[in-house]
PDB file of C-alpha atoms in Angstrom:
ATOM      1  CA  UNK A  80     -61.366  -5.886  15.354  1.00 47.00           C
ATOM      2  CA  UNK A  81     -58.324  -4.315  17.957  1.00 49.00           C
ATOM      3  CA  UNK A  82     -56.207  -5.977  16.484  1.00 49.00           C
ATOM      4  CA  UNK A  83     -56.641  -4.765  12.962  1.00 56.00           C
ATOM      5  CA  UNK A  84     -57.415  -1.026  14.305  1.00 47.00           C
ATOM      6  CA  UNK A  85     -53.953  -1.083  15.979  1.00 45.00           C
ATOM      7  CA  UNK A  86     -52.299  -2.711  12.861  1.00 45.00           C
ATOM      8  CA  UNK A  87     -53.910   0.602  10.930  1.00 48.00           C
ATOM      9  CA  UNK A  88     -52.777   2.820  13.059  1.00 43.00           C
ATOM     10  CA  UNK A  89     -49.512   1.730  13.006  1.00 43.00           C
ATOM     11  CA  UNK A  90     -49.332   2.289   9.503  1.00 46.00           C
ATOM     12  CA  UNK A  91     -50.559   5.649   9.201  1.00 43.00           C
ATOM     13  CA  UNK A  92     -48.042   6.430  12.175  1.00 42.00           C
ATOM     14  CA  UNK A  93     -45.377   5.324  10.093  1.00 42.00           C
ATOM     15  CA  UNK A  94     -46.867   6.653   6.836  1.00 43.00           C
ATOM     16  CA  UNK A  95     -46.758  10.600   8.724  1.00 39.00           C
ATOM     17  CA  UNK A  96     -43.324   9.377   9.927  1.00 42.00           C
ATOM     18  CA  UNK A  97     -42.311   8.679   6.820  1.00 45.00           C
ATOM     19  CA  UNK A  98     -43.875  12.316   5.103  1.00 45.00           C
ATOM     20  CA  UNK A  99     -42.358  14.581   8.180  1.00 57.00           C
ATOM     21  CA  UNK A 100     -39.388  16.377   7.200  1.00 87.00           C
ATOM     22  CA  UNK A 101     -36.309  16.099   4.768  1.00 93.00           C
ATOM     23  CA  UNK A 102     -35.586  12.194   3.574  1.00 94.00           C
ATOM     24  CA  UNK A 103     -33.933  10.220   0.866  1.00 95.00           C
ATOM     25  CA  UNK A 104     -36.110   8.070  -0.955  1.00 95.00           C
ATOM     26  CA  UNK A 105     -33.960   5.140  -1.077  1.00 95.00           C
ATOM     27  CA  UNK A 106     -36.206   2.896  -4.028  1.00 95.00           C
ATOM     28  CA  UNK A 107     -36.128   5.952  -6.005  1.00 94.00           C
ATOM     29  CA  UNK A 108     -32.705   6.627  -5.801  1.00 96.00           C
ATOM     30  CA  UNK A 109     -31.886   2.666  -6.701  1.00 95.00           C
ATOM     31  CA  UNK A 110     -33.898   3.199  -9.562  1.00 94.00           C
ATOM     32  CA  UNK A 111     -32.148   6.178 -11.097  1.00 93.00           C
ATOM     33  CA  UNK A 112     -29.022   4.132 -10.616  1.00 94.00           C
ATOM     34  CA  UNK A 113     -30.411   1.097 -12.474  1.00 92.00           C
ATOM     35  CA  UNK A 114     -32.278  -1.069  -9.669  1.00 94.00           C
ATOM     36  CA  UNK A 115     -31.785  -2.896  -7.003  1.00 93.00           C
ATOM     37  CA  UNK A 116     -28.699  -5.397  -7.501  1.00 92.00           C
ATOM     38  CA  UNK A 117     -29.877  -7.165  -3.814  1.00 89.00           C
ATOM     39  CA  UNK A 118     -33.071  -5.452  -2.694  1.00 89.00           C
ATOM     40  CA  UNK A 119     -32.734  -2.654  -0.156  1.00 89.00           C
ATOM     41  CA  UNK A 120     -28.364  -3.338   0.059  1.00 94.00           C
ATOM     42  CA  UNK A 121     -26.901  -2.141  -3.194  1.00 96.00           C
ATOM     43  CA  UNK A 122     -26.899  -1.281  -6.870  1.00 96.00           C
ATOM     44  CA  UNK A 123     -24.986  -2.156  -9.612  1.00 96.00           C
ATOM     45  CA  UNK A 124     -23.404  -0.547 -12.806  1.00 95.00           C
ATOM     46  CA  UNK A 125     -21.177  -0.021 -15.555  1.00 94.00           C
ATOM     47  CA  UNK A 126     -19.981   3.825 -16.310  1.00 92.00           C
ATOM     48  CA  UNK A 127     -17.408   4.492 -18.952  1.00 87.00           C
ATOM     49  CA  UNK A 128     -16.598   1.322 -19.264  1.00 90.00           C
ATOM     50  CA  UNK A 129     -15.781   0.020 -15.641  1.00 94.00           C
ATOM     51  CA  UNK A 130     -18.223  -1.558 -13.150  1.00 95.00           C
ATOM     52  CA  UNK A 131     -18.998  -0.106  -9.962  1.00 97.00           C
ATOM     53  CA  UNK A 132     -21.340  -0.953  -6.801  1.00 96.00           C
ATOM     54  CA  UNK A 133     -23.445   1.725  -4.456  1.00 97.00           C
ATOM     55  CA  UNK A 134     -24.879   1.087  -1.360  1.00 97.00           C
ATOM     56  CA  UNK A 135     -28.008   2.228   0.089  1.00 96.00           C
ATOM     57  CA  UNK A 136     -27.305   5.019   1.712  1.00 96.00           C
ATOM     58  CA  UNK A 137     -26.943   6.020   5.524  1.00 96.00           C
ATOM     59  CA  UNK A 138     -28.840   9.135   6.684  1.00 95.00           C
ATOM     60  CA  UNK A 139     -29.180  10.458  10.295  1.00 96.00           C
ATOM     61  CA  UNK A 140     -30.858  14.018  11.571  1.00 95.00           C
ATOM     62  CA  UNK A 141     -28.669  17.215  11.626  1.00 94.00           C
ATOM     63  CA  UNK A 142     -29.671  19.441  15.014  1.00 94.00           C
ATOM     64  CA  UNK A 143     -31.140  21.784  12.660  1.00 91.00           C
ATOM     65  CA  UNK A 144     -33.731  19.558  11.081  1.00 93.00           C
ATOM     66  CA  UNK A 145     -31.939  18.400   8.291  1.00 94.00           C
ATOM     67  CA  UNK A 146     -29.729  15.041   7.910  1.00 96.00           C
ATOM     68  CA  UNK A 147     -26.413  13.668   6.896  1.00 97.00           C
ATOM     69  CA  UNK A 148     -26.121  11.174   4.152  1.00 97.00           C
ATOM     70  CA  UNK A 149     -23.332   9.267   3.477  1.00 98.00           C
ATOM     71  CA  UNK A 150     -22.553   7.027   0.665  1.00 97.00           C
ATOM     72  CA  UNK A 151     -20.310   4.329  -0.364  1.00 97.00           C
ATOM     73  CA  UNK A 152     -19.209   3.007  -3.889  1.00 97.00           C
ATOM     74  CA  UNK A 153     -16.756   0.287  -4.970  1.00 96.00           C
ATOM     75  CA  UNK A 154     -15.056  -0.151  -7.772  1.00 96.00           C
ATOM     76  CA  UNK A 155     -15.141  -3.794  -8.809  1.00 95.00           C
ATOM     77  CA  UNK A 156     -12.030  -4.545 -10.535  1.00 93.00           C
ATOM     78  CA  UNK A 157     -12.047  -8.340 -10.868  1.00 87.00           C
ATOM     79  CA  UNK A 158     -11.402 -11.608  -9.115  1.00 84.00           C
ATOM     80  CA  UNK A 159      -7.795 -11.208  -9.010  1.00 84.00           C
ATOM     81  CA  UNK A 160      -7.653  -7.634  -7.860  1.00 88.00           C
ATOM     82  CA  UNK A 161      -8.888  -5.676  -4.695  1.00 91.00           C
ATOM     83  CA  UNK A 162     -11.296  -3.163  -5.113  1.00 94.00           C
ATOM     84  CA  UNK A 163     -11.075   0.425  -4.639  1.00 95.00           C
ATOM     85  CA  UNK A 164     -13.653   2.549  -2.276  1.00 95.00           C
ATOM     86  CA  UNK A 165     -14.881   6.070  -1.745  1.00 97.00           C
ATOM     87  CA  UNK A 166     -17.819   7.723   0.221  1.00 97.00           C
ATOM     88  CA  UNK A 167     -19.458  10.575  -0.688  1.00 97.00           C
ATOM     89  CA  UNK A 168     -21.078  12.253   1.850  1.00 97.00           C
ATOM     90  CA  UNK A 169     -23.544  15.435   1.647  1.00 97.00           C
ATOM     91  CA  UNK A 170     -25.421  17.422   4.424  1.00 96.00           C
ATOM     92  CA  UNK A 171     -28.796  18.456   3.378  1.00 94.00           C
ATOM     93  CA  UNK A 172     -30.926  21.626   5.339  1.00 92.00           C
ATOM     94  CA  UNK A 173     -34.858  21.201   6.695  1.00 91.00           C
ATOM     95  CA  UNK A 174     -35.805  22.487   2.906  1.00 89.00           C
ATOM     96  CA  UNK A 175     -34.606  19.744   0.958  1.00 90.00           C
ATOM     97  CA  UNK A 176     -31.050  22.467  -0.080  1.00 90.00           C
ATOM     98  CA  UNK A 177     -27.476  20.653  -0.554  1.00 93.00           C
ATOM     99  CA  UNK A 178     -25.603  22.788   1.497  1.00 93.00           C
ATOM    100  CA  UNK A 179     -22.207  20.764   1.682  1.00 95.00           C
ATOM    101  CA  UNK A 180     -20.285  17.722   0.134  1.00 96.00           C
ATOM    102  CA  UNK A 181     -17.371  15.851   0.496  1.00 96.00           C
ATOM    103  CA  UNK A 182     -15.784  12.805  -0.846  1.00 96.00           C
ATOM    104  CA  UNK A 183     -13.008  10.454  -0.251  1.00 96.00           C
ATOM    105  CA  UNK A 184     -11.488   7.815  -2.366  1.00 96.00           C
ATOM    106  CA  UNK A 185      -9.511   5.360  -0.813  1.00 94.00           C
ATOM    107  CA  UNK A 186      -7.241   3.387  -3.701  1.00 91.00           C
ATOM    108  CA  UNK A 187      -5.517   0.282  -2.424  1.00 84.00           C
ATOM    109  CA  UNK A 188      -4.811   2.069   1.014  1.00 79.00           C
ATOM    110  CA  UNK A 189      -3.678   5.634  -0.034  1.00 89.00           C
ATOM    111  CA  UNK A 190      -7.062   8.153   0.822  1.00 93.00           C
ATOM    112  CA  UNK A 191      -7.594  11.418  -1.422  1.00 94.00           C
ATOM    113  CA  UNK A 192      -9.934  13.136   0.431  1.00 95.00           C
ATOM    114  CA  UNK A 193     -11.910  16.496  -1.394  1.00 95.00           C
ATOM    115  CA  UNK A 194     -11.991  19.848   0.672  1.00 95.00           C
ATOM    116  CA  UNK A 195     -15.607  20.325   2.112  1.00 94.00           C
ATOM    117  CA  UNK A 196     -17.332  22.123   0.017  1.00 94.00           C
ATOM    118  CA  UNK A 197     -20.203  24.920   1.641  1.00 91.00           C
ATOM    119  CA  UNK A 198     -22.784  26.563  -0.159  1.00 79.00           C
ATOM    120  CA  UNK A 199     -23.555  30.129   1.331  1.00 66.00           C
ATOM    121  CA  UNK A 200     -25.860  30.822   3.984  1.00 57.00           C
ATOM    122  CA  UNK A 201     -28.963  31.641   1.793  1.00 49.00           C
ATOM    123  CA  UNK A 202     -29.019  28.035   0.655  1.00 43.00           C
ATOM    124  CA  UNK A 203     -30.612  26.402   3.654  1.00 44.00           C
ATOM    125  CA  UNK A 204     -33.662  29.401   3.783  1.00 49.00           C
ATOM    126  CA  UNK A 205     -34.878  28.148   0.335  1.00 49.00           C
ATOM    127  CA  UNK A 206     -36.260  24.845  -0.343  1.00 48.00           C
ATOM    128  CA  UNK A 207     -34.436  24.655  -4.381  1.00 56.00           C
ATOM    129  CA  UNK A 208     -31.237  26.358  -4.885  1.00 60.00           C
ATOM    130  CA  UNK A 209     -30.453  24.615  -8.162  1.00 74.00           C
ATOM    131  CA  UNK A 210     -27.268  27.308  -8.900  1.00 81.00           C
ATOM    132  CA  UNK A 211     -25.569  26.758  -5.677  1.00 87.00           C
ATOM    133  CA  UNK A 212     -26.156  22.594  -5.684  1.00 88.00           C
ATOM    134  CA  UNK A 213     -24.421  22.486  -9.160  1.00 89.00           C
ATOM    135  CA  UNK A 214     -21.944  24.930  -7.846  1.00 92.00           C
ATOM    136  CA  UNK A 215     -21.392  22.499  -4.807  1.00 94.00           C
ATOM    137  CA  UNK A 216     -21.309  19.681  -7.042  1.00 94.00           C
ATOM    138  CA  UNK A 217     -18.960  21.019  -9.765  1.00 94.00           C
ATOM    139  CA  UNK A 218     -16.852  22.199  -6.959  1.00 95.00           C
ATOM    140  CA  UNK A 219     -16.479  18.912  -5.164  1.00 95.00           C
ATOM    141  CA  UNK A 220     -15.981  17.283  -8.786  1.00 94.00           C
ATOM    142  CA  UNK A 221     -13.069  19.544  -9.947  1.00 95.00           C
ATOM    143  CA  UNK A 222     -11.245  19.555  -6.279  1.00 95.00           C
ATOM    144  CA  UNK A 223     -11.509  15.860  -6.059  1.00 94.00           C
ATOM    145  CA  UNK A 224     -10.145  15.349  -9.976  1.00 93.00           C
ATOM    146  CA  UNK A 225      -7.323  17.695  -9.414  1.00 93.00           C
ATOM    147  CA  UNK A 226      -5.789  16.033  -6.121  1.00 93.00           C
ATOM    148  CA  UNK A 227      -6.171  12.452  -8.414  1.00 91.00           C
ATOM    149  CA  UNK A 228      -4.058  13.848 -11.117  1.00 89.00           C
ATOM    150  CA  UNK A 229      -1.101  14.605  -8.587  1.00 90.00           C
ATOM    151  CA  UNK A 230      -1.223  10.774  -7.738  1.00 88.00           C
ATOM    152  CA  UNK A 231      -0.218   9.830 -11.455  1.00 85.00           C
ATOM    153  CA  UNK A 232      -3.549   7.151 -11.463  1.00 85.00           C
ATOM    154  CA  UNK A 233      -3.496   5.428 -15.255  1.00 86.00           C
ATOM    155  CA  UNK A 234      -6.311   2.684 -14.583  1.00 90.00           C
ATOM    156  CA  UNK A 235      -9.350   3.963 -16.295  1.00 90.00           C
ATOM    157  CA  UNK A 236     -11.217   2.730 -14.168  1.00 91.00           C
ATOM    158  CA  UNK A 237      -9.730   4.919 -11.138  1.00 92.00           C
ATOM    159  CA  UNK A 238      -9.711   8.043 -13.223  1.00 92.00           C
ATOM    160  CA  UNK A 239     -13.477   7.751 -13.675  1.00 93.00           C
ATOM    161  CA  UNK A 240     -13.838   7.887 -10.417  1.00 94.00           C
ATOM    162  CA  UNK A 241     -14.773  11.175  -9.658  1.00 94.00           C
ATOM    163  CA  UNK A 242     -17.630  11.321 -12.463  1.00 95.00           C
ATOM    164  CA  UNK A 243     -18.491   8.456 -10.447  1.00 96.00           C
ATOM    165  CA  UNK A 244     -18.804  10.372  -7.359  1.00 96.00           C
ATOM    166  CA  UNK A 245     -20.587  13.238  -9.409  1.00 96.00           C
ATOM    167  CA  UNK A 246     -23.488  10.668 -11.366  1.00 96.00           C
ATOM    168  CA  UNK A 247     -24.309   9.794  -7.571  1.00 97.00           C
ATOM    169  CA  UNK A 248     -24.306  12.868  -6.663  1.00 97.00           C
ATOM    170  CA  UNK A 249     -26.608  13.666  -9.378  1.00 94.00           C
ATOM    171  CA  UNK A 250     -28.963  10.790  -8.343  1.00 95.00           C
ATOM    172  CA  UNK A 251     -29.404  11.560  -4.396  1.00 95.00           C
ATOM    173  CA  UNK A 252     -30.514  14.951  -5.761  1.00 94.00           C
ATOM    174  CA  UNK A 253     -33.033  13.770  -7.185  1.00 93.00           C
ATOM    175  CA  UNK A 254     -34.156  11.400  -4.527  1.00 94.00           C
ATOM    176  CA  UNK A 255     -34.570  13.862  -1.570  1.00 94.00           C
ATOM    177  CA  UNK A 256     -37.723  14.370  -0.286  1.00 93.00           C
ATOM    178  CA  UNK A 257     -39.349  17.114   1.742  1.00 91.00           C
ATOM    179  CA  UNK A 258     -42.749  16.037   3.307  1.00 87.00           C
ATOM    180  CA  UNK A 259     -42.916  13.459   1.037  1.00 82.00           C
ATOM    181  CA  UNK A 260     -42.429  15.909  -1.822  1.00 86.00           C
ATOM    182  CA  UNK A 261     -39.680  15.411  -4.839  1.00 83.00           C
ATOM    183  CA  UNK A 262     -37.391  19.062  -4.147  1.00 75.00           C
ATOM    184  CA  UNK A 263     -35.946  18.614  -8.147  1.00 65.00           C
ATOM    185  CA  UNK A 264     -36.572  16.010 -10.438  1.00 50.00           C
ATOM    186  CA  UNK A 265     -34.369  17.558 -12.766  1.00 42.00           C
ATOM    187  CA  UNK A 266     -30.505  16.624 -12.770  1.00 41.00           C
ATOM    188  CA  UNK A 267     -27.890  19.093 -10.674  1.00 45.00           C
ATOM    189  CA  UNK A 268     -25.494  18.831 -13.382  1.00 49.00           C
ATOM    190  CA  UNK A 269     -24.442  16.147 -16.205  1.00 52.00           C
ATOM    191  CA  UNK A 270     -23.372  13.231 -15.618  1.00 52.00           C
ATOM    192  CA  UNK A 271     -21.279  13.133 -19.049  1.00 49.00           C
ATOM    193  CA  UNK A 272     -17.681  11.920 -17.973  1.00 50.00           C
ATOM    194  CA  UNK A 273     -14.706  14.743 -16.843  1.00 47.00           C
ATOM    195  CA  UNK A 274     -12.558  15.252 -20.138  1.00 50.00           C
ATOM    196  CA  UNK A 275      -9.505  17.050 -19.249  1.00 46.00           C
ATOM    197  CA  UNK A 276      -8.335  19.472 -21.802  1.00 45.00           C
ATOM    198  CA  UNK A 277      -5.346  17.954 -23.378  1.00 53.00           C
ATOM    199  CA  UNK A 278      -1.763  19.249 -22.296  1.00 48.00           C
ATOM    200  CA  UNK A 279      -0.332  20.440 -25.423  1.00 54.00           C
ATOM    201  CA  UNK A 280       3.484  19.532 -25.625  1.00 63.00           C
ATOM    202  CA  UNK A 281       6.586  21.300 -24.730  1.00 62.00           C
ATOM    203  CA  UNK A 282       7.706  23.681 -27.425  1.00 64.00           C
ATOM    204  CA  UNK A 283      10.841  22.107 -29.157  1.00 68.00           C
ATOM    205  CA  UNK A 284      13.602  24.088 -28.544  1.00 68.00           C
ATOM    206  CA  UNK A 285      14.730  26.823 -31.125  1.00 68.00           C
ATOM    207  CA  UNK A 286      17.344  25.362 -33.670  1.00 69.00           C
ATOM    208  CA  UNK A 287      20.456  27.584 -34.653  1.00 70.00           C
ATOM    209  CA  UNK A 288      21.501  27.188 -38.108  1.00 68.00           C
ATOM    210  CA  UNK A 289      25.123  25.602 -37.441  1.00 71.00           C
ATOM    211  CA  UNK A 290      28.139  28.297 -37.999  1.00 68.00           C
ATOM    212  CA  UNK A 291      30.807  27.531 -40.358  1.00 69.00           C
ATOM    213  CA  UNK A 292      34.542  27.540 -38.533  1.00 67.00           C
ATOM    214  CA  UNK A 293      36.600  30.512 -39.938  1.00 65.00           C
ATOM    215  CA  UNK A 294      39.682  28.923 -40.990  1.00 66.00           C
ATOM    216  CA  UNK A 295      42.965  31.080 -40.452  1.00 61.00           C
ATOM    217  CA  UNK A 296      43.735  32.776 -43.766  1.00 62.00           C
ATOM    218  CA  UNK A 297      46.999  31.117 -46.036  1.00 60.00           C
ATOM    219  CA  UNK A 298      48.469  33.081 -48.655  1.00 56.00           C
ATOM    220  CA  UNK A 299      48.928  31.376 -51.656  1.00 57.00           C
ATOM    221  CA  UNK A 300      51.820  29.689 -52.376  1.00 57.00           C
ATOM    222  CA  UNK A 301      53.074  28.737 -55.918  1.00 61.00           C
ATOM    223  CA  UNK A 302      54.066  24.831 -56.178  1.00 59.00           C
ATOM    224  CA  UNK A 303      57.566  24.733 -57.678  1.00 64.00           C
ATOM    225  CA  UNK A 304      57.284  23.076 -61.151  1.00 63.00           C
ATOM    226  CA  UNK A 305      58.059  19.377 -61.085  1.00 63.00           C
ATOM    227  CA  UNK A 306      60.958  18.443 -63.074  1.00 62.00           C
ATOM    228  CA  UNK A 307      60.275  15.557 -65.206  1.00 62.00           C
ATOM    229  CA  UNK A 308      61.252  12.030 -64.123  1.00 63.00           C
ATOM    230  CA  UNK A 309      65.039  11.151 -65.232  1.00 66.00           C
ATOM    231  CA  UNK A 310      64.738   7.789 -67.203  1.00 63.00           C
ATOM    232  CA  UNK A 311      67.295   5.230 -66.092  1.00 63.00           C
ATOM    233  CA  UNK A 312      71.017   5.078 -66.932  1.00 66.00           C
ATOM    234  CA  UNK A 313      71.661   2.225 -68.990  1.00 63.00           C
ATOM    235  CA  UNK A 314      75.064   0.773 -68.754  1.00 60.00           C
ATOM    236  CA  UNK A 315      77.084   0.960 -71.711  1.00 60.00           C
ATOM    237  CA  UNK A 316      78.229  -2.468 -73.946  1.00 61.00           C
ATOM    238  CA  UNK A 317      81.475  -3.541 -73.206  1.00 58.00           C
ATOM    239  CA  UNK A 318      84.242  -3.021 -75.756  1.00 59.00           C
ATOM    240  CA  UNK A 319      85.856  -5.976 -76.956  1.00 58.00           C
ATOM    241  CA  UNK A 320      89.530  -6.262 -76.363  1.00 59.00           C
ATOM    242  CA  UNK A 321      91.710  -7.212 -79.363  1.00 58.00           C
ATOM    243  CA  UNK A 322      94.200  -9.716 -78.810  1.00 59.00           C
ATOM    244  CA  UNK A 323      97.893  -7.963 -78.439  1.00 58.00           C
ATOM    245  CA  UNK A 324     100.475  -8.762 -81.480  1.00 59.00           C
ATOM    246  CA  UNK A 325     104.166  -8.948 -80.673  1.00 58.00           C
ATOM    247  CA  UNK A 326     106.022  -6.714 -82.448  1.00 59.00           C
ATOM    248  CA  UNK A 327     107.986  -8.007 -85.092  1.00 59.00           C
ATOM    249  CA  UNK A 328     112.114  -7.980 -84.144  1.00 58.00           C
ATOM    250  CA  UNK A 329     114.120  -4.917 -85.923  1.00 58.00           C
ATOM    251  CA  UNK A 330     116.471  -6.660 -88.510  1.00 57.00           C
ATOM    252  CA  UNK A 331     118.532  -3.361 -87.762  1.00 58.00           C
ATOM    253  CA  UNK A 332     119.416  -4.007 -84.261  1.00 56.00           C
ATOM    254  CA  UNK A 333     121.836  -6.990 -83.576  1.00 55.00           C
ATOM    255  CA  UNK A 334     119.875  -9.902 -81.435  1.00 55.00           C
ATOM    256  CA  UNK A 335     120.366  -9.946 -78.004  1.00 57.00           C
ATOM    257  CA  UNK A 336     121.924 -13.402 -77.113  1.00 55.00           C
ATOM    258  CA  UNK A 337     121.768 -14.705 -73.827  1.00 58.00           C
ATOM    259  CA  UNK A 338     125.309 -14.849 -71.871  1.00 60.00           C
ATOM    260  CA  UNK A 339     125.983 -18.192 -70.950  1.00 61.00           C
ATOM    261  CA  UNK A 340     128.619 -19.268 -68.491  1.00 62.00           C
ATOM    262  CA  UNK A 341     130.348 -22.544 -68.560  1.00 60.00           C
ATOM    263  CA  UNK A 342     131.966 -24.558 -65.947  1.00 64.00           C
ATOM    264  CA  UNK A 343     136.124 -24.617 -65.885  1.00 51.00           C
TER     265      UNK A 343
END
């Protein structure tokens, strides 16, 4: 009979332990993201496209009643690449308020780390401040996106990272507990993917109609007329030579006879 009185007791103990205060209702919270992968270590998922892995998360007390919850999710790339990790970690008041975030991704050794994003001081006097947790969570979404884009990341994969971050965001929101008590069951903000507005493209430059030379001015000159072409001399036929007739002697003068000289 002891024995099963102290066994009861030390159930409702826990049970009152577990009620007291601000908590994270870690079954819940696997649920939202899809189940339990390995009971009570991690989930996981596929989101636009790429798979990715979240582990339960770590929570300890803040000195003002709340707690500190950290999270970690991996990108699973594949067997034959390393994955890429990032931890998002929110502080959460006594009344169940997000009152800051910040997140870190860590891609194959290079960190991009998010400023830490505060809510204002009224957010830890009410128990729901829905504006100011989608505020936080926008905030943290867009600062985080911003200092990704300056890295020049292509791999899908990567670039969904941040709406990662944000759809767990989403889901530990919904899994805090005050006293036991759900503080919002309805979502901060959506958990559709970031879609940048597109960059239009440069402006082509203005075109200038191409300017015709001006050609020095040349008065007009008159081309000489061509004189006609002089057809070829052609040489002239030979006259034929008539034979020369000796004159015939002149009975009137006496013949010449030769002298001739004899010997004595």
């Amino acid at each position: 009979m002891k024995p099963t009185l102290l066994l009861l007791f030390a159930l409702f103990s826990s049970l009152v332990a577990a009620f007291a205060g601000v908590g994270v209702d870690q079954d819940e919270f696997a649920k939202n993201l899809g189940g339990w992968k390995k009971p009570g270590k991690y989930v996981d998922y596929e989101l636009s496209g790429a798979n990715y892995r979240t582990y339960k998360p770590e929570s300890s007390p803040t000195p003002d009643g709340g707690i500190f919850v950290s999270i970690r999710i991996d990108y699973l790339r594949g067997w034959l690449a390393s994955d890429d990790h990032a931890t998002l970690e929110i502080t959460v008041s006594s009344k169940g308020a997000i009152v800051a975030a910040q997140s870190t991704i860590a891609i194959q050794g290079q960190s991009i780390a998010s400023d830490v994003i505060v809510g204002s001081s009224e957010a830890g006097k009410e128990i729901i401040n829905p504006n100011r947790t989608v505020q936080i969570g926008t905030d943290l979404v867009s600062n985080l996106t911003a200092k990704l884009l300056l890295e020049n990341i292509v791999e899908a994969g990567r670039v969904s990272f941040p709406a990662v971050i944000r759809h767990n965001y989403n889901r530990i929101f919904q899994a805090i507990r005050v006293e036991g008590i759900a503080v919002m069951t309805a979502v901060a903000i959506p958990d559709e993917p970031i879609v940048l507005p597109p960059v239009p493209p440069p402006a082509p430059p203005a075109v200038t109609p191409p300017v015709a030379p001006v050609l020095p001015t040349t008065p007009a000159v008159t081309p000489a007329p061509v004189a006609p072409a002089t057809p070829p001399i052609t040489p002239a036929s030979p006259t034929p030579t008539l034979p020369v007739t000796p004159a015939a002697p002149d009975p009137a003068k006496p013949a010449t006879v030769p002298l001739e000289i004899k010997q004595y």
